[in-house]
Amino acid sequence: MSKFDTNLTKSLDQSTIKNVESVIPKKRQDLLKWSGWGYRDSKFYPKHEEVFFSGARYPIGGDVKLPHFGDWIRRNFNLKMDDLLSQPQKPLEYPEPKLDEIFYEAIQELNIDYSITGEDRLVRCHGQTLHDIYCLRNGKFERIPDLILWPKSHEEVVKIVKLATENNICIIPFGGGTSVSGSITCPQDEKRCITVIDTTQMNRLLWLDKQNLVACFESGIVGQDLERVLQEEGLTMGHEPDSIEFSTLGGWVATRASGMKKNVYGNIEDIVIRVKMVTSKGILERNISAPRVSCGPDFNQLILGSEGTLGIVTEVVVKVRPLPPVKKYGSLVFPDFESGIRCLREIAKKRCQPASIRLMDNEQFVFGQALKLDTGIFASFVDGLKNFLLTKVKGYDLTKVSVATLLFEGDKEEVDRQEKLIYEIADQYSGLKAGETNGQKGYVLTFVIAYIRDLGLDYGIVAESFETSVPWDKCESLCRNTKAVVRQECKKHGIDHYLISCRVTQTYDAGACVYFYFGFRWNTECQNPVDLYEEIELMARNEILASGGSISHHHGIGKIRARWYKQSVSSIGVSLYKAAKMELDPRNIFGLNNLLTPEDAIDFEKLQSKL
Amino acid sequence: MPEKSQQYLHNFHNYLENRVNLLTHTFHPKIPIEKVRRSVPNDVKLRVLQNQRFNDYLDKISTDKDDRKKKVFAALQILSEMAFDRNMIVIRTLGSIIEKLMGQLYSAVHINQNSIKNLKESMGNQQIIYLPCHRSYVDFMLMSFICFINNIEIPSIAAGMDFYNMKVLGELMRKTGAFYMRRTFGDEFYWNIFKEYMHEIITYNDFGLEFFVEGTRSRTCKALWPKLGLLSMSLEPYFMGEVHDLKVVPVSISYEKVLEEQLFVYELLGIPKPKESTKGFFKAITSLKSKSYGNMFFDFGEPISLNSFYGSDVKKFNHSSEPAHIQKMSADEIQLTTDLAQHVLKQQQNKIVIMAYNLIALIYCERIHTNSIESLTFMELEREVLKLAAFFEELGAIVGFDDKDPAKNIRETMALHDNVLEVTGNSSNIQLKRANTDSNRTSNGNLKGHWLCKEVMDIVVPVFSLQLYCNPTIYWLSQPALFVLSTIGQNVVLIDDLKKDVLWLRQVFIYEFVLYPRFEDEEFDKVLKKLLDMKILIQSSESSVILNEKSPYINLLLSAISPFFSCFYNTSEIILSKFIGMKFVDKDIFIAVQSTLEQELLKGNGTIHPYSLCLESMNTSILSLCNSQCLFKEKQNCVNQYSIDEANMSALVNRLRCFNSRWNFNYKYFGNIILSKI
Ligand SMILES: Cc1cc2nc3c(=O)[nH]c(=O)nc-3n(C[C@H](O)[C@H](O)[C@H](O)COP(=O)(O)OP(=O)(O)OC[C@H]3O[C@@H](n4cnc5c(N)ncnc54)[C@H](O)[C@@H]3O)c2cc1C
């Protein structure tokens, strides 16, 4: 076996290391749902034909009634609140762990934290795709990881990876498990011992360099912990994916994540300066911290988006920024989605995007109204004077309007200037200023919306979001076409009750990121609603690609989008990825099998016999 | 004077023959590292407070904003205590006083002009660290003085708090570039500030830096095992890639007579030195007899560029990918720092000028050793001195004495040291001069060891004084002596066996003679070759040697190390006989050894060299015993506590006994004169 390359050894001053107490416990199921999204105490639940939201974690309040949501559900899905399906039950038995004796003993000898309990293994066998959650709720996972490890440092990871390589163990790097591409889902046909490396106990701030505004974190740090630690120092990284509460820095790197405020802080690839990745051959790392380098192809880019298949990211050096003194929300209302898009395009052209700008179509606007409360900032948009303005004075049609929410960050003058400019541009596209609270509401609801799917599943509604990126000129048509295809498919499959909506969540010089939300209620005779869902999503994705959109803006390929990988990167591109995989991981230790379809997969047995 | 030395010393000019008026001297110094803007002493201080690492540290230890403010204030106070300053008027005034004093104290101040030229030519592109050997307080003043008169920027000098505590002088010295370092350990806050201050001195300041790698004045006038603290702080920015190179300049200063001679002797015996006070200092200096300190030699060694010294051993790239302030030096780099320190020490030693009195002291001791002191007349001494000078020159030393009129030179130097040896009788015999120590010395609690009686003191004081002049030569003699010790009384010795013995003895005397293990192979080969060349050893076959019993140097070499051997051997034996199964501290050892040996000396026991009473040698012995795991050391409330590993210790003592039995040491002479007094 070839030598493991340790790269340069570093001698860090141990006293600069800051331990971080994570909000998420090591035994994640103590705090998080085993069968769905988020915190156990936070969920939507029905009571007397009304919908409530439990727990007091989010700004909408604790055990709060959503007086309009029940109605909306009834209207759109033709259900009664007591049509509840049976609740998922935790399995009573778990598959026996398939352990490799030598490896298992060596791990114990190294004193690395581990677990082989069924529950610990089950909660780490999946991500958050509809498929994953449906399988989980219905006890359909046959293969779950055999062994869970919690290394505490890069050095421990190196030891594990070396051992795994020697003993031909399959390794799955696991961060927050929020993947929505199937990338983290346990490969069901893996015969070897499957070992999950849970990175979350490796979450220290190794150092902070306030002069250059860079910080080095261990990869397992969870988003909200990372931001909390930095904000205590008056800093922020500004990377805020909607999953920030649970996803990890390593996961972001491995999936090429994108955060809401990328306009100010950049996407993960703009934020990351250096990454350390432990592969089965050794450590891959660019040994330069300089802000930009020209030194051949950038291997950071090989690590970014590698989805756990080439190695495990252990340490990441990122850019940080001083906390902005001013944070301000805003909103705009447009007569229709199309004029909204044109306005966003113009804003992008002038390069004056605020930290975040999002544009909702009418369905989402209406849905947002359904989540209104009667008081506080969550009171309805169209109440009172604005109602009057919208419907009467300007003649806006509430069944057509589209709403953009804005988030400004910076110092006061900068924010003022941006606001002024944006409202000027909006004016040209009939965009009407619709107030700060409406903007704020949009962002605050972000985290709560993720809980709705579990409620849906309780009622036989399957739902998921999928996203794409698209050049500006094709943006409108892509949205239109995709929705049309979904409607058509629903019709074909006899689905009467569904929702398809979209929004633009990011803008760039050359295009935008578009999110689709699609959910339907399945009728009782449908054997496998998830298969059906995936079939429709497939048609939708084909349409997206045909309309000039991409395979993914930030969710990644994983397993569920592998079939479009080749057409996205060319055959030579696939060969190049495979060459990298064979070079870095000739025994497929990192055996998640993402990115490649089974047809394109590397025959590792053959490769081994050749070596 | 031997030829090579003569050539070398030719470059030395006696400053006193061509004096400078320091008040009017124009000072346009060469700067170690020329930058766009000259550095400002006050900024060195302020930069510490802006330093990122220090700010991170403050953040870490502060409970809140107010607390942080308090800590910043505390830091500023510490910095004010620490920081050096620069005031030309003070430099000129203090310089003039020193200049006058030098004129009074010394008959000649020889300065190597060539080395100054050399140094100045190498200046301008990297910060310089001057590392003088440290034998006297005079070293402090001398460096600055010589820089000043030669138009070299006066370096900032790391000084101990004892100077700081001399009120006026402390402040004056600060204005000439002294910065103060506490000798406290474990005060993290203080040391973090000090470390950053050093960091700024290296990376920002352009004055050059001076400190003593030996850490303190060597009371024995032998080299001390180098301390790494300041040096690694200085080198850190280099390893971190913050400076492209550093220049290290060893400085050798040799004194014919050390100002602190008697103070040192008392300190070595454990009788503490009086606290430095400004008044005391001036009083001491002004009460000195004119020209009573003879010659002094000052020499800058060849500047060592770290880049070329380390070559490819340093992977500067190792640290470049992370910010410097969050990294530590690696174990390798600490090793490299030690290598440098040891190398510098050797460079210092190589350039120490061996003077007539050093040779006289050695000859006297050899005569004691061979029990032939009675036959040592002045005439004989003169012949011996000339022979020995040649011997040292062959070893590689620089020997400095006036060979046009050796007799005059010897007479003069004997006169300088008439407190130690005297010439008596018709046949001009050389005799040790018994001291007349104060029998009413208070046995106050400050005593570091045992209270020694007057009978012993009166002899021991001149013996120690004499030893102080043997000691500067030990650098040249110790290693050959270990070879002799390993071969004497043996027949043919296999070189491999010889090496085993020599390396073992090196271990034993590792601290006493500063025998750095990483040099052992190279030095073994070199010394072996030299001894063969000098016919002290004879090659009997390709793989074996035999000691040339006829070599005139055998007794000289053995007698040179015998005081140290005696001290180590006796200390180990006494520890083994008294402390088995006990926990004990340094002072317990000092008292046990001194009191036991005092009794033996009073009995006239001729196997004990009086120098065995030397606390400094006991110290190095204890360190060595810990190093070879005969003793275990643990820190208890900042005090070292020891316990014995009996097996290791007995084995060591047995092996030493075996070496001891190979030669017949005899110091009866000393015993006899002590007895004669009683
Ligand atoms: C409600 C919700 C909202 C979301 N919003 C966003 C969003 O706004 N923007 C966005 O970009 N994504 C979003 N996502 C997707 C998901 O959060 C991201 O893909 C995220 O980066 C995954 O991080 P994780 O720590 O949960 O990784 P995991 O799900 O644990 O793993 C994802 C992939 O990364 C690999 N991986 C994880 N850690 C490492 C490591 N240390 N080294 C090597 N490989 C590793 C895994 O093997 C796997 O292939 C969302 C998901 C959900 C469920």
mmCIF file with all atom_site columns, N, CA and C in Angstrom, chain A residues 13 26 39 47 51 82-83 201-202 207 245 249 271 301 364 394 439 531 536 552 588 608:
data_model
loop_
_atom_site.group_PDB
_atom_site.id
_atom_site.type_symbol
_atom_site.label_atom_id
_atom_site.label_alt_id
_atom_site.label_comp_id
_atom_site.label_asym_id
_atom_site.label_entity_id
_atom_site.label_seq_id
_atom_site.pdbx_PDB_ins_code
_atom_site.Cartn_x
_atom_site.Cartn_y
_atom_site.Cartn_z
_atom_site.occupancy
_atom_site.B_iso_or_equiv
_atom_site.pdbx_formal_charge
_atom_site.auth_seq_id
_atom_site.auth_comp_id
_atom_site.auth_asym_id
_atom_site.auth_atom_id
_atom_site.pdbx_PDB_model_num
ATOM 1  N N  . ASP A 1 13  ? -0.610  27.015 18.063  1.00 0.00 ? 13  ASP A N  1
ATOM 2  C CA . ASP A 1 13  ? -0.630  27.397 19.462  1.00 0.00 ? 13  ASP A CA 1
ATOM 3  C C  . ASP A 1 13  ? -1.952  26.905 20.046  1.00 0.00 ? 13  ASP A C  1
ATOM 4  N N  . LYS A 1 26  ? -24.702 15.490 20.953  1.00 0.00 ? 26  LYS A N  1
ATOM 5  C CA . LYS A 1 26  ? -24.100 14.371 20.249  1.00 0.00 ? 26  LYS A CA 1
ATOM 6  C C  . LYS A 1 26  ? -25.164 13.323 19.927  1.00 0.00 ? 26  LYS A C  1
ATOM 7  N N  . TYR A 1 39  ? -36.346 20.493 15.222  1.00 0.00 ? 39  TYR A N  1
ATOM 8  C CA . TYR A 1 39  ? -36.426 20.242 16.662  1.00 0.00 ? 39  TYR A CA 1
ATOM 9  C C  . TYR A 1 39  ? -37.678 19.448 16.995  1.00 0.00 ? 39  TYR A C  1
ATOM 10 N N  . LYS A 1 47  ? -55.655 21.054 15.747  1.00 0.00 ? 47  LYS A N  1
ATOM 11 C CA . LYS A 1 47  ? -56.490 20.932 16.941  1.00 0.00 ? 47  LYS A CA 1
ATOM 12 C C  . LYS A 1 47  ? -57.804 21.638 16.592  1.00 0.00 ? 47  LYS A C  1
ATOM 13 N N  . VAL A 1 51  ? -54.882 24.946 12.807  1.00 0.00 ? 51  VAL A N  1
ATOM 14 C CA . VAL A 1 51  ? -53.491 24.507 12.835  1.00 0.00 ? 51  VAL A CA 1
ATOM 15 C C  . VAL A 1 51  ? -52.706 25.379 13.824  1.00 0.00 ? 51  VAL A C  1
ATOM 16 N N  . ASP A 1 82  ? -59.287 16.348 10.557  1.00 0.00 ? 82  ASP A N  1
ATOM 17 C CA . ASP A 1 82  ? -59.177 15.064 11.256  1.00 0.00 ? 82  ASP A CA 1
ATOM 18 C C  . ASP A 1 82  ? -58.912 13.895 10.305  1.00 0.00 ? 82  ASP A C  1
ATOM 19 N N  . ASP A 1 83  ? -58.537 14.234 9.070   1.00 0.00 ? 83  ASP A N  1
ATOM 20 C CA . ASP A 1 83  ? -58.157 13.176 8.130   1.00 0.00 ? 83  ASP A CA 1
ATOM 21 C C  . ASP A 1 83  ? -56.729 12.678 8.355   1.00 0.00 ? 83  ASP A C  1
ATOM 22 N N  . GLN A 1 201 ? -18.593 16.473 16.515  1.00 0.00 ? 201 GLN A N  1
ATOM 23 C CA . GLN A 1 201 ? -17.802 16.674 17.739  1.00 0.00 ? 201 GLN A CA 1
ATOM 24 C C  . GLN A 1 201 ? -16.448 17.293 17.407  1.00 0.00 ? 201 GLN A C  1
ATOM 25 N N  . MET A 1 202 ? -16.280 17.571 16.149  1.00 0.00 ? 202 MET A N  1
ATOM 26 C CA . MET A 1 202 ? -15.038 18.190 15.673  1.00 0.00 ? 202 MET A CA 1
ATOM 27 C C  . MET A 1 202 ? -15.459 19.590 15.236  1.00 0.00 ? 202 MET A C  1
ATOM 28 N N  . TRP A 1 207 ? -8.586  28.912 15.100  1.00 0.00 ? 207 TRP A N  1
ATOM 29 C CA . TRP A 1 207 ? -7.996  30.232 15.277  1.00 0.00 ? 207 TRP A CA 1
ATOM 30 C C  . TRP A 1 207 ? -8.805  31.280 14.549  1.00 0.00 ? 207 TRP A C  1
ATOM 31 N N  . GLU A 1 245 ? -29.526 26.167 10.868  1.00 0.00 ? 245 GLU A N  1
ATOM 32 C CA . GLU A 1 245 ? -29.652 25.662 12.238  1.00 0.00 ? 245 GLU A CA 1
ATOM 33 C C  . GLU A 1 245 ? -28.999 24.299 12.414  1.00 0.00 ? 245 GLU A C  1
ATOM 34 N N  . LEU A 1 249 ? -20.434 23.245 8.412   1.00 0.00 ? 249 LEU A N  1
ATOM 35 C CA . LEU A 1 249 ? -19.468 23.867 7.507   1.00 0.00 ? 249 LEU A CA 1
ATOM 36 C C  . LEU A 1 249 ? -18.933 22.845 6.491   1.00 0.00 ? 249 LEU A C  1
ATOM 37 N N  . ILE A 1 271 ? -16.320 32.156 0.056   1.00 0.00 ? 271 ILE A N  1
ATOM 38 C CA . ILE A 1 271 ? -15.990 32.369 1.465   1.00 0.00 ? 271 ILE A CA 1
ATOM 39 C C  . ILE A 1 271 ? -14.786 31.527 1.888   1.00 0.00 ? 271 ILE A C  1
ATOM 40 N N  . GLN A 1 301 ? -11.604 23.511 -5.763  1.00 0.00 ? 301 GLN A N  1
ATOM 41 C CA . GLN A 1 301 ? -12.827 23.325 -6.535  1.00 0.00 ? 301 GLN A CA 1
ATOM 42 C C  . GLN A 1 301 ? -13.159 21.851 -6.726  1.00 0.00 ? 301 GLN A C  1
ATOM 43 N N  . GLN A 1 364 ? -47.227 31.622 -3.836  1.00 0.00 ? 364 GLN A N  1
ATOM 44 C CA . GLN A 1 364 ? -46.492 31.725 -2.573  1.00 0.00 ? 364 GLN A CA 1
ATOM 45 C C  . GLN A 1 364 ? -46.946 32.923 -1.764  1.00 0.00 ? 364 GLN A C  1
ATOM 46 N N  . LYS A 1 394 ? -54.079 51.499 -7.146  1.00 0.00 ? 394 LYS A N  1
ATOM 47 C CA . LYS A 1 394 ? -53.200 51.091 -8.228  1.00 0.00 ? 394 LYS A CA 1
ATOM 48 C C  . LYS A 1 394 ? -53.832 50.045 -9.127  1.00 0.00 ? 394 LYS A C  1
ATOM 49 N N  . GLY A 1 439 ? -41.376 42.521 4.707   1.00 0.00 ? 439 GLY A N  1
ATOM 50 C CA . GLY A 1 439 ? -40.095 41.924 4.364   1.00 0.00 ? 439 GLY A CA 1
ATOM 51 C C  . GLY A 1 439 ? -39.607 41.043 5.495   1.00 0.00 ? 439 GLY A C  1
ATOM 52 N N  . ASP A 1 531 ? -42.577 7.548  -5.480  1.00 0.00 ? 531 ASP A N  1
ATOM 53 C CA . ASP A 1 531 ? -42.210 7.208  -6.858  1.00 0.00 ? 531 ASP A CA 1
ATOM 54 C C  . ASP A 1 531 ? -42.914 8.139  -7.832  1.00 0.00 ? 531 ASP A C  1
ATOM 55 N N  . ILE A 1 536 ? -42.759 12.821 -11.517 1.00 0.00 ? 536 ILE A N  1
ATOM 56 C CA . ILE A 1 536 ? -43.162 14.168 -11.948 1.00 0.00 ? 536 ILE A CA 1
ATOM 57 C C  . ILE A 1 536 ? -41.979 15.134 -11.844 1.00 0.00 ? 536 ILE A C  1
ATOM 58 N N  . SER A 1 552 ? -28.585 21.962 -10.835 1.00 0.00 ? 552 SER A N  1
ATOM 59 C CA . SER A 1 552 ? -28.803 22.421 -9.459  1.00 0.00 ? 552 SER A CA 1
ATOM 60 C C  . SER A 1 552 ? -28.023 23.705 -9.227  1.00 0.00 ? 552 SER A C  1
ATOM 61 N N  . ASN A 1 588 ? -12.612 2.883  -3.160  1.00 0.00 ? 588 ASN A N  1
ATOM 62 C CA . ASN A 1 588 ? -13.949 3.391  -2.869  1.00 0.00 ? 588 ASN A CA 1
ATOM 63 C C  . ASN A 1 588 ? -14.267 3.322  -1.376  1.00 0.00 ? 588 ASN A C  1
ATOM 64 N N  . GLN A 1 608 ? -9.176  -2.811 -8.552  1.00 0.00 ? 608 GLN A N  1
ATOM 65 C CA . GLN A 1 608 ? -8.327  -3.401 -7.517  1.00 0.00 ? 608 GLN A CA 1
ATOM 66 C C  . GLN A 1 608 ? -7.470  -4.521 -8.066  1.00 0.00 ? 608 GLN A C  1
#
